[in-house]
Amino acid sequence: MTVWCALWAGGIIGPYFLKNDEGHNFTNNGGRYIAMITNFFIPELNNHEVQELWFQQDGATCHRARATIDLLKDTFGDRLIQRFGPVNWPPKSCDLAPLD
């Protein structure tokens, strides 16, 4: 099962369970990840009126897809922490990886 959520000082956005139309779990990919960000995360984020948000993600394959990176750069600009992003993800950083 793949579950996604966002952690911030004001709480948690999610969880978001990746399921198909029949309710079955499936593996994430770039297109599904973009759909989740566009259709779930950004609307939820807008409901919370968060200012100056930094978005951080690890180096999972669906996170590194060109279309994903373009969407996140358009949405968060230079406030994006990821592998090869505006702010590079520090390797093995427990300070920036609270779920680890």
PDB file of C-alpha atoms in Angstrom:
ATOM      1  CA  MET A   1       0.000   0.000   0.000  1.00  0.00           C
ATOM      2  CA  THR A   2       1.294   3.460  -0.833  1.00  0.00           C
ATOM      3  CA  VAL A   3       0.278   6.316   1.454  1.00  0.00           C
ATOM      4  CA  TRP A   4       1.286   9.960   1.141  1.00  0.00           C
ATOM      5  CA  CYS A   5       0.907  12.821   3.609  1.00  0.00           C
ATOM      6  CA  ALA A   6       2.344  16.274   4.211  1.00  0.00           C
ATOM      7  CA  LEU A   7       3.666  17.354   7.599  1.00  0.00           C
ATOM      8  CA  TRP A   8       3.819  21.002   8.589  1.00  0.00           C
ATOM      9  CA  ALA A   9       3.752  23.066  11.782  1.00  0.00           C
ATOM     10  CA  GLY A  10      -0.039  23.401  11.524  1.00  0.00           C
ATOM     11  CA  GLY A  11      -0.737  19.682  11.263  1.00  0.00           C
ATOM     12  CA  ILE A  12      -0.954  16.949   8.669  1.00  0.00           C
ATOM     13  CA  ILE A  13      -2.453  17.095   5.192  1.00  0.00           C
ATOM     14  CA  GLY A  14      -3.615  13.637   4.276  1.00  0.00           C
ATOM     15  CA  PRO A  15      -3.230  10.770   4.385  1.00  0.00           C
ATOM     16  CA  TYR A  16      -3.721  10.114   0.697  1.00  0.00           C
ATOM     17  CA  PHE A  17      -4.049   6.438  -0.246  1.00  0.00           C
ATOM     18  CA  LEU A  18      -3.064   5.545  -3.798  1.00  0.00           C
ATOM     19  CA  LYS A  19      -5.918   3.398  -5.094  1.00  0.00           C
ATOM     20  CA  ASN A  20      -7.464   2.842  -8.497  1.00  0.00           C
ATOM     21  CA  ASP A  21     -11.147   3.363  -9.363  1.00  0.00           C
ATOM     22  CA  GLU A  22     -11.999  -0.111  -8.030  1.00  0.00           C
ATOM     23  CA  GLY A  23     -10.339   0.666  -4.683  1.00  0.00           C
ATOM     24  CA  HIS A  24      -7.301  -1.543  -5.241  1.00  0.00           C
ATOM     25  CA  ASN A  25      -3.806  -0.403  -4.256  1.00  0.00           C
ATOM     26  CA  PHE A  26      -1.281   0.259  -6.996  1.00  0.00           C
ATOM     27  CA  THR A  27       2.284   1.421  -7.394  1.00  0.00           C
ATOM     28  CA  ASN A  28       2.878   5.121  -7.781  1.00  0.00           C
ATOM     29  CA  ASN A  29       4.337   6.662 -10.942  1.00  0.00           C
ATOM     30  CA  GLY A  30       4.960  10.194 -12.196  1.00  0.00           C
ATOM     31  CA  GLY A  31       1.475  10.657 -13.667  1.00  0.00           C
ATOM     32  CA  ARG A  32      -0.315   9.438 -10.544  1.00  0.00           C
ATOM     33  CA  TYR A  33       1.921  11.548  -8.320  1.00  0.00           C
ATOM     34  CA  ILE A  34       1.218  14.667 -10.403  1.00  0.00           C
ATOM     35  CA  ALA A  35      -2.522  13.928 -10.261  1.00  0.00           C
ATOM     36  CA  MET A  36      -2.357  13.611  -6.472  1.00  0.00           C
ATOM     37  CA  ILE A  37      -0.449  16.880  -6.107  1.00  0.00           C
ATOM     38  CA  THR A  38      -2.754  18.724  -8.524  1.00  0.00           C
ATOM     39  CA  ASN A  39      -6.101  17.286  -7.404  1.00  0.00           C
ATOM     40  CA  PHE A  40      -5.496  16.686  -3.686  1.00  0.00           C
ATOM     41  CA  PHE A  41      -2.457  18.390  -2.180  1.00  0.00           C
ATOM     42  CA  ILE A  42      -2.573  21.862  -3.738  1.00  0.00           C
ATOM     43  CA  PRO A  43      -6.334  22.318  -3.049  1.00  0.00           C
ATOM     44  CA  GLU A  44      -5.810  21.129   0.550  1.00  0.00           C
ATOM     45  CA  LEU A  45      -2.831  23.444   0.933  1.00  0.00           C
ATOM     46  CA  ASN A  46      -4.906  26.371  -0.330  1.00  0.00           C
ATOM     47  CA  ASN A  47      -7.537  25.611   2.344  1.00  0.00           C
ATOM     48  CA  HIS A  48      -4.923  26.135   5.076  1.00  0.00           C
ATOM     49  CA  GLU A  49      -3.613  29.515   3.873  1.00  0.00           C
ATOM     50  CA  VAL A  50       0.012  28.484   4.439  1.00  0.00           C
ATOM     51  CA  GLN A  51       2.549  31.203   3.602  1.00  0.00           C
ATOM     52  CA  GLU A  52       6.134  30.643   2.427  1.00  0.00           C
ATOM     53  CA  LEU A  53       5.856  26.860   2.416  1.00  0.00           C
ATOM     54  CA  TRP A  54       8.941  24.805   1.596  1.00  0.00           C
ATOM     55  CA  PHE A  55       8.211  21.510  -0.153  1.00  0.00           C
ATOM     56  CA  GLN A  56      10.551  18.585   0.497  1.00  0.00           C
ATOM     57  CA  GLN A  57      10.580  15.166  -1.106  1.00  0.00           C
ATOM     58  CA  ASP A  58      13.037  12.322  -1.429  1.00  0.00           C
ATOM     59  CA  GLY A  59      14.501  10.838  -4.585  1.00  0.00           C
ATOM     60  CA  ALA A  60      11.783   8.291  -5.401  1.00  0.00           C
ATOM     61  CA  THR A  61      11.454   7.696  -9.129  1.00  0.00           C
ATOM     62  CA  CYS A  62       8.005   9.312  -9.423  1.00  0.00           C
ATOM     63  CA  HIS A  63       9.370  12.392  -7.617  1.00  0.00           C
ATOM     64  CA  ARG A  64      12.160  12.797 -10.177  1.00  0.00           C
ATOM     65  CA  ALA A  65       9.990  12.671 -13.314  1.00  0.00           C
ATOM     66  CA  ARG A  66      10.534  15.804 -15.426  1.00  0.00           C
ATOM     67  CA  ALA A  67       6.829  16.703 -15.396  1.00  0.00           C
ATOM     68  CA  THR A  68       6.750  16.342 -11.585  1.00  0.00           C
ATOM     69  CA  ILE A  69       9.770  18.582 -11.129  1.00  0.00           C
ATOM     70  CA  ASP A  70       8.314  21.177 -13.508  1.00  0.00           C
ATOM     71  CA  LEU A  71       4.983  21.223 -11.619  1.00  0.00           C
ATOM     72  CA  LEU A  72       6.683  21.582  -8.252  1.00  0.00           C
ATOM     73  CA  LYS A  73       9.032  24.324  -9.470  1.00  0.00           C
ATOM     74  CA  ASP A  74       6.029  26.212 -10.906  1.00  0.00           C
ATOM     75  CA  THR A  75       4.171  25.798  -7.612  1.00  0.00           C
ATOM     76  CA  PHE A  76       6.939  26.325  -5.042  1.00  0.00           C
ATOM     77  CA  GLY A  77       9.669  28.117  -6.996  1.00  0.00           C
ATOM     78  CA  ASP A  78      12.987  28.035  -5.141  1.00  0.00           C
ATOM     79  CA  ARG A  79      11.303  26.658  -2.000  1.00  0.00           C
ATOM     80  CA  LEU A  80      11.750  23.076  -3.215  1.00  0.00           C
ATOM     81  CA  ILE A  81      14.076  20.607  -1.468  1.00  0.00           C
ATOM     82  CA  GLN A  82      14.747  17.496  -3.548  1.00  0.00           C
ATOM     83  CA  ARG A  83      17.512  15.665  -5.358  1.00  0.00           C
ATOM     84  CA  PHE A  84      18.882  17.975  -8.047  1.00  0.00           C
ATOM     85  CA  GLY A  85      16.334  20.659  -7.152  1.00  0.00           C
ATOM     86  CA  PRO A  86      16.801  24.331  -6.309  1.00  0.00           C
ATOM     87  CA  VAL A  87      17.826  23.182  -2.807  1.00  0.00           C
ATOM     88  CA  ASN A  88      19.525  19.799  -3.062  1.00  0.00           C
ATOM     89  CA  TRP A  89      18.375  17.108  -0.627  1.00  0.00           C
ATOM     90  CA  PRO A  90      21.236  16.571   1.826  1.00  0.00           C
ATOM     91  CA  PRO A  91      22.247  12.896   1.744  1.00  0.00           C
ATOM     92  CA  LYS A  92      21.409  10.903   4.872  1.00  0.00           C
ATOM     93  CA  SER A  93      20.023  13.945   6.666  1.00  0.00           C
ATOM     94  CA  CYS A  94      17.896  12.862   9.605  1.00  0.00           C
ATOM     95  CA  ASP A  95      17.210  16.530  10.376  1.00  0.00           C
ATOM     96  CA  LEU A  96      15.319  16.932   7.086  1.00  0.00           C
ATOM     97  CA  ALA A  97      13.740  13.479   7.024  1.00  0.00           C
ATOM     98  CA  PRO A  98      11.376  13.357  10.034  1.00  0.00           C
ATOM     99  CA  LEU A  99       9.737  10.113   8.897  1.00  0.00           C
ATOM    100  CA  ASP A 100      13.114   8.329   8.938  1.00  0.00           C
TER     101      ASP A 100
END
